[in-house]
XYZ file of N, CA and C in Angstrom:
336
model
N 0.838 -1.179 0.000
C 0.000 0.000 0.000
C 0.887 1.247 0.000
N 0.520 2.196 -0.810
C 1.298 3.426 -0.925
C 0.915 4.356 0.224
N 1.924 4.850 0.914
C 1.664 5.726 2.055
C 1.322 7.136 1.586
N 0.723 7.902 2.470
C 0.378 9.287 2.148
C 1.625 10.133 1.939
N 2.754 9.703 2.508
C 3.993 10.460 2.349
C 4.547 10.296 0.931
N 4.421 9.107 0.386
C 4.862 8.873 -0.994
C 3.959 9.644 -1.962
N 2.669 9.642 -1.693
C 1.732 10.412 -2.522
C 2.071 11.907 -2.450
N 2.398 12.381 -1.247
C 2.784 13.786 -1.084
C 4.033 14.102 -1.897
N 4.987 13.173 -1.943
C 6.215 13.398 -2.712
C 5.909 13.443 -4.210
N 5.068 12.535 -4.691
C 4.674 12.569 -6.104
C 3.965 13.885 -6.428
N 3.072 14.312 -5.554
C 2.361 15.562 -5.754
C 3.333 16.745 -5.747
N 4.308 16.692 -4.868
C 5.322 17.742 -4.798
C 6.088 17.849 -6.109
N 6.467 16.725 -6.660
C 7.221 16.716 -7.920
C 6.355 17.247 -9.058
N 5.091 16.852 -9.083
C 4.192 17.333 -10.135
C 3.989 18.840 -10.026
N 3.814 19.343 -8.810
C 3.624 20.780 -8.607
C 4.883 21.550 -8.996
N 6.052 21.025 -8.644
C 7.307 21.682 -9.024
C 7.464 21.724 -10.546
N 7.032 20.676 -11.222
C 7.113 20.641 -12.682
C 6.208 21.689 -13.308
N 5.006 21.812 -12.772
C 4.081 22.834 -13.269
C 4.651 24.223 -13.000
N 5.279 24.390 -11.860
C 5.925 25.661 -11.526
C 6.985 26.016 -12.561
N 7.781 25.056 -12.945
C 8.822 25.312 -13.942
C 8.222 25.710 -15.286
N 7.103 25.102 -15.631
C 6.432 25.457 -16.883
C 5.945 26.908 -16.823
N 5.353 27.302 -15.704
C 4.895 28.691 -15.557
C 6.058 29.672 -15.671
N 7.177 29.343 -15.050
C 8.341 30.228 -15.125
C 8.896 30.304 -16.550
N 8.840 29.199 -17.277
C 9.317 29.217 -18.661
C 8.371 30.027 -19.546
N 7.079 29.923 -19.288
C 6.125 30.738 -20.044
C 6.438 32.215 -19.840
N 6.708 32.592 -18.596
C 7.043 33.982 -18.301
C 8.343 34.397 -18.973
N 9.318 33.511 -18.991
C 10.618 33.839 -19.582
C 10.527 34.040 -21.093
N 9.561 33.414 -21.719
C 9.430 33.541 -23.168
C 8.675 34.793 -23.590
N 8.042 35.461 -22.650
C 7.310 36.693 -22.961
C 8.237 37.901 -22.840
N 7.882 38.950 -23.547
C 8.634 40.194 -23.473
C 7.797 41.221 -22.722
N 8.429 41.906 -21.788
C 7.739 42.884 -20.962
C 8.336 44.259 -21.187
N 7.511 45.287 -20.954
C 7.956 46.664 -21.188
C 8.968 47.129 -20.150
N 8.820 46.682 -18.921
C 9.739 47.102 -17.864
C 10.312 45.875 -17.169
N 11.448 46.068 -16.507
C 12.069 44.944 -15.810
C 11.254 44.550 -14.584
N 10.477 45.485 -14.039
C 9.639 45.172 -12.883
C 8.541 44.192 -13.284
N 7.906 44.440 -14.422
C 6.856 43.528 -14.914
C 7.437 42.169 -15.287
N 8.702 42.162 -15.632
C 9.351 40.904 -15.975
C 9.396 39.962 -14.771
N 9.534 40.534 -13.593
C 9.640 39.734 -12.374
C 8.356 39.726 -11.550
N 7.498 40.690 -11.766
C 6.238 40.762 -11.024
C 5.073 40.601 -11.986
N 4.792 39.376 -12.343
C 3.653 39.076 -13.189
C 3.017 37.779 -12.685
N 1.822 37.475 -13.129
C 1.123 36.299 -12.594
C 1.863 34.974 -12.797
N 2.570 34.823 -13.904
C 3.292 33.573 -14.152
C 4.422 33.365 -13.150
N 5.192 34.415 -12.913
C 6.304 34.317 -11.962
C 5.768 34.130 -10.544
N 4.771 34.924 -10.182
C 4.196 34.804 -8.836
C 3.605 33.412 -8.631
N 2.838 32.953 -9.597
C 2.246 31.612 -9.494
C 3.301 30.524 -9.446
N 4.337 30.688 -10.254
C 5.417 29.707 -10.271
C 6.110 29.600 -8.926
N 6.391 30.740 -8.317
C 7.075 30.709 -7.026
C 6.166 30.260 -5.891
N 4.888 30.569 -5.968
C 3.947 30.069 -4.958
C 3.868 28.546 -5.047
N 3.791 28.024 -6.260
C 3.761 26.570 -6.431
C 5.068 25.928 -5.972
N 6.171 26.590 -6.237
C 7.458 26.064 -5.792
C 7.535 26.021 -4.268
N 6.996 27.023 -3.619
C 6.950 27.044 -2.158
C 6.055 25.917 -1.634
N 4.903 25.731 -2.263
C 4.013 24.632 -1.871
C 4.706 23.286 -2.067
N 5.455 23.153 -3.145
C 6.192 21.924 -3.412
C 7.237 21.666 -2.331
N 7.892 22.732 -1.886
C 8.897 22.574 -0.834
C 8.263 22.061 0.459
N 7.121 22.641 0.836
C 6.453 22.197 2.057
C 5.969 20.753 1.938
N 5.475 20.382 0.770
C 5.061 18.993 0.551
C 6.248 18.040 0.631
N 7.381 18.458 0.100
C 8.580 17.619 0.156
C 9.031 17.421 1.596
N 9.026 18.477 2.382
C 9.410 18.374 3.791
C 8.460 17.431 4.521
N 7.163 17.579 4.249
C 6.175 16.689 4.861
C 6.424 15.240 4.432
N 6.669 15.030 3.150
C 6.876 13.675 2.644
C 8.089 13.010 3.283
N 9.180 13.764 3.399
C 10.386 13.202 4.001
C 10.214 12.911 5.488
N 9.225 13.523 6.114
C 9.020 13.271 7.542
C 8.468 11.874 7.806
N 7.956 11.210 6.776
C 7.359 9.905 7.013
C 7.748 8.813 6.041
N 8.691 9.080 5.163
C 9.097 8.033 4.219
C 10.602 7.817 4.297
N 11.048 6.704 3.759
C 12.480 6.404 3.739
C 13.197 7.413 2.843
N 14.332 7.887 3.319
C 15.086 8.884 2.558
C 15.585 8.346 1.225
N 15.800 7.059 1.128
C 16.312 6.480 -0.122
C 15.303 6.592 -1.266
N 14.015 6.715 -0.944
C 12.994 6.788 -1.992
C 12.802 8.195 -2.532
N 13.234 9.198 -1.800
C 13.038 10.581 -2.234
C 13.678 10.908 -3.569
N 14.974 10.650 -3.734
C 15.604 10.980 -5.015
C 15.018 10.209 -6.206
N 14.511 9.019 -5.933
C 13.895 8.241 -7.017
C 12.650 8.955 -7.516
N 11.813 9.364 -6.585
C 10.586 10.056 -6.960
C 10.917 11.431 -7.544
N 11.900 12.112 -6.987
C 12.305 13.426 -7.490
C 12.777 13.346 -8.946
N 13.422 12.246 -9.315
C 13.915 12.121 -10.686
C 12.775 12.033 -11.692
N 11.577 11.693 -11.232
C 10.433 11.681 -12.136
C 10.064 13.085 -12.600
N 10.546 14.094 -11.892
C 10.324 15.468 -12.331
C 10.865 15.705 -13.728
N 11.981 15.070 -14.059
C 12.541 15.195 -15.415
C 11.581 14.627 -16.458
N 10.926 13.543 -16.106
C 9.958 12.930 -17.018
C 8.743 13.849 -17.164
N 8.253 14.392 -16.045
C 7.107 15.292 -16.103
C 7.424 16.514 -16.963
N 8.610 17.089 -16.789
C 9.003 18.261 -17.575
C 9.092 17.911 -19.058
N 9.606 16.735 -19.362
C 9.701 16.262 -20.749
C 8.307 16.210 -21.377
N 7.360 15.619 -20.665
C 5.996 15.486 -21.178
C 5.311 16.850 -21.272
N 5.429 17.654 -20.224
C 4.817 18.988 -20.250
C 5.425 19.867 -21.341
N 6.737 19.772 -21.534
C 7.392 20.544 -22.587
C 6.856 20.193 -23.966
N 6.577 18.928 -24.161
C 6.043 18.489 -25.454
C 4.621 19.006 -25.666
N 3.770 18.873 -24.650
C 2.371 19.239 -24.821
C 2.101 20.736 -24.662
N 2.819 21.416 -23.789
C 2.566 22.835 -23.561
C 3.318 23.707 -24.561
N 4.584 23.377 -24.824
C 5.417 24.223 -25.677
C 5.625 23.642 -27.080
N 5.147 22.440 -27.314
C 5.329 21.817 -28.620
C 6.770 21.430 -28.901
N 7.545 21.183 -27.840
C 8.944 20.793 -28.027
C 9.018 19.428 -28.708
N 9.979 19.317 -29.579
C 10.144 18.063 -30.313
C 10.773 16.998 -29.414
N 10.373 15.765 -29.658
C 10.936 14.636 -28.918
C 12.081 14.089 -29.757
N 13.292 14.455 -29.378
C 14.455 13.980 -30.113
C 14.915 12.637 -29.549
N 15.759 11.984 -30.289
C 16.303 10.698 -29.844
C 17.115 10.880 -28.565
N 17.873 11.975 -28.475
C 18.677 12.237 -27.266
C 17.798 12.418 -26.039
N 16.728 13.202 -26.183
C 15.828 13.411 -25.058
C 15.151 12.109 -24.653
N 14.676 11.386 -25.635
C 13.997 10.123 -25.352
C 14.946 9.130 -24.695
N 16.184 9.081 -25.159
C 17.185 8.182 -24.558
C 17.462 8.583 -23.114
N 17.552 9.883 -22.855
C 17.774 10.353 -21.490
C 16.630 9.965 -20.563
N 15.411 10.148 -21.024
C 14.243 9.779 -20.220
C 14.199 8.264 -20.020
N 14.543 7.515 -21.052
C 14.570 6.053 -20.918
C 15.610 5.626 -19.880
N 16.755 6.289 -19.864
C 17.785 5.972 -18.859
C 17.288 6.271 -17.447
N 16.597 7.387 -17.283
C 16.038 7.724 -15.973
C 15.038 6.663 -15.540
N 14.151 6.286 -16.437
C 13.137 5.284 -16.104
C 13.776 3.928 -15.796
N 14.796 3.553 -16.557
C 15.483 2.276 -16.295
C 16.180 2.315 -14.935
N 16.764 3.452 -14.594
C 17.395 3.594 -13.286
C 16.395 3.432 -12.154
N 15.214 4.006 -12.324
C 14.162 3.868 -11.315
C 13.745 2.410 -11.185
N 13.559 1.761 -12.306
C 13.125 0.353 -12.296
C 14.200 -0.526 -11.653
N 15.451 -0.340 -12.052
C 16.525 -1.163 -11.505
C 16.681 -0.932 -10.010
N 16.569 0.307 -9.557
C 16.704 0.600 -8.136
C 15.602 -0.082 -7.316
N 14.429 -0.208 -7.908
C 13.303 -0.777 -7.176
C 13.203 -2.294 -7.271
N 14.115 -2.944 -7.963
C 14.065 -4.425 -8.063
C 14.451 -5.062 -6.759
């Protein structure tokens, strides 16, 4: 049975991935002033989500084995890969796919 701490860690990674997407959306826009560049809804939302992710991670580590944290955290790379493809239309190259496959194989091998 999956504990609530593991679920919290997965949720933390997903929220952090969404945060990164929001920050990238903001970075791709052009603003009239440098203040608007840093004070806009995308940046604010991204950092609020990142803060929420941090608190979820701290909560998750309070009740799960430390060895499982980096495994779940590495799934963030997979989430970013998928979100980048669907949100930004990034191409799936052989190098990217090979990198994601290596991450997934590492997770599988570690859990055997």
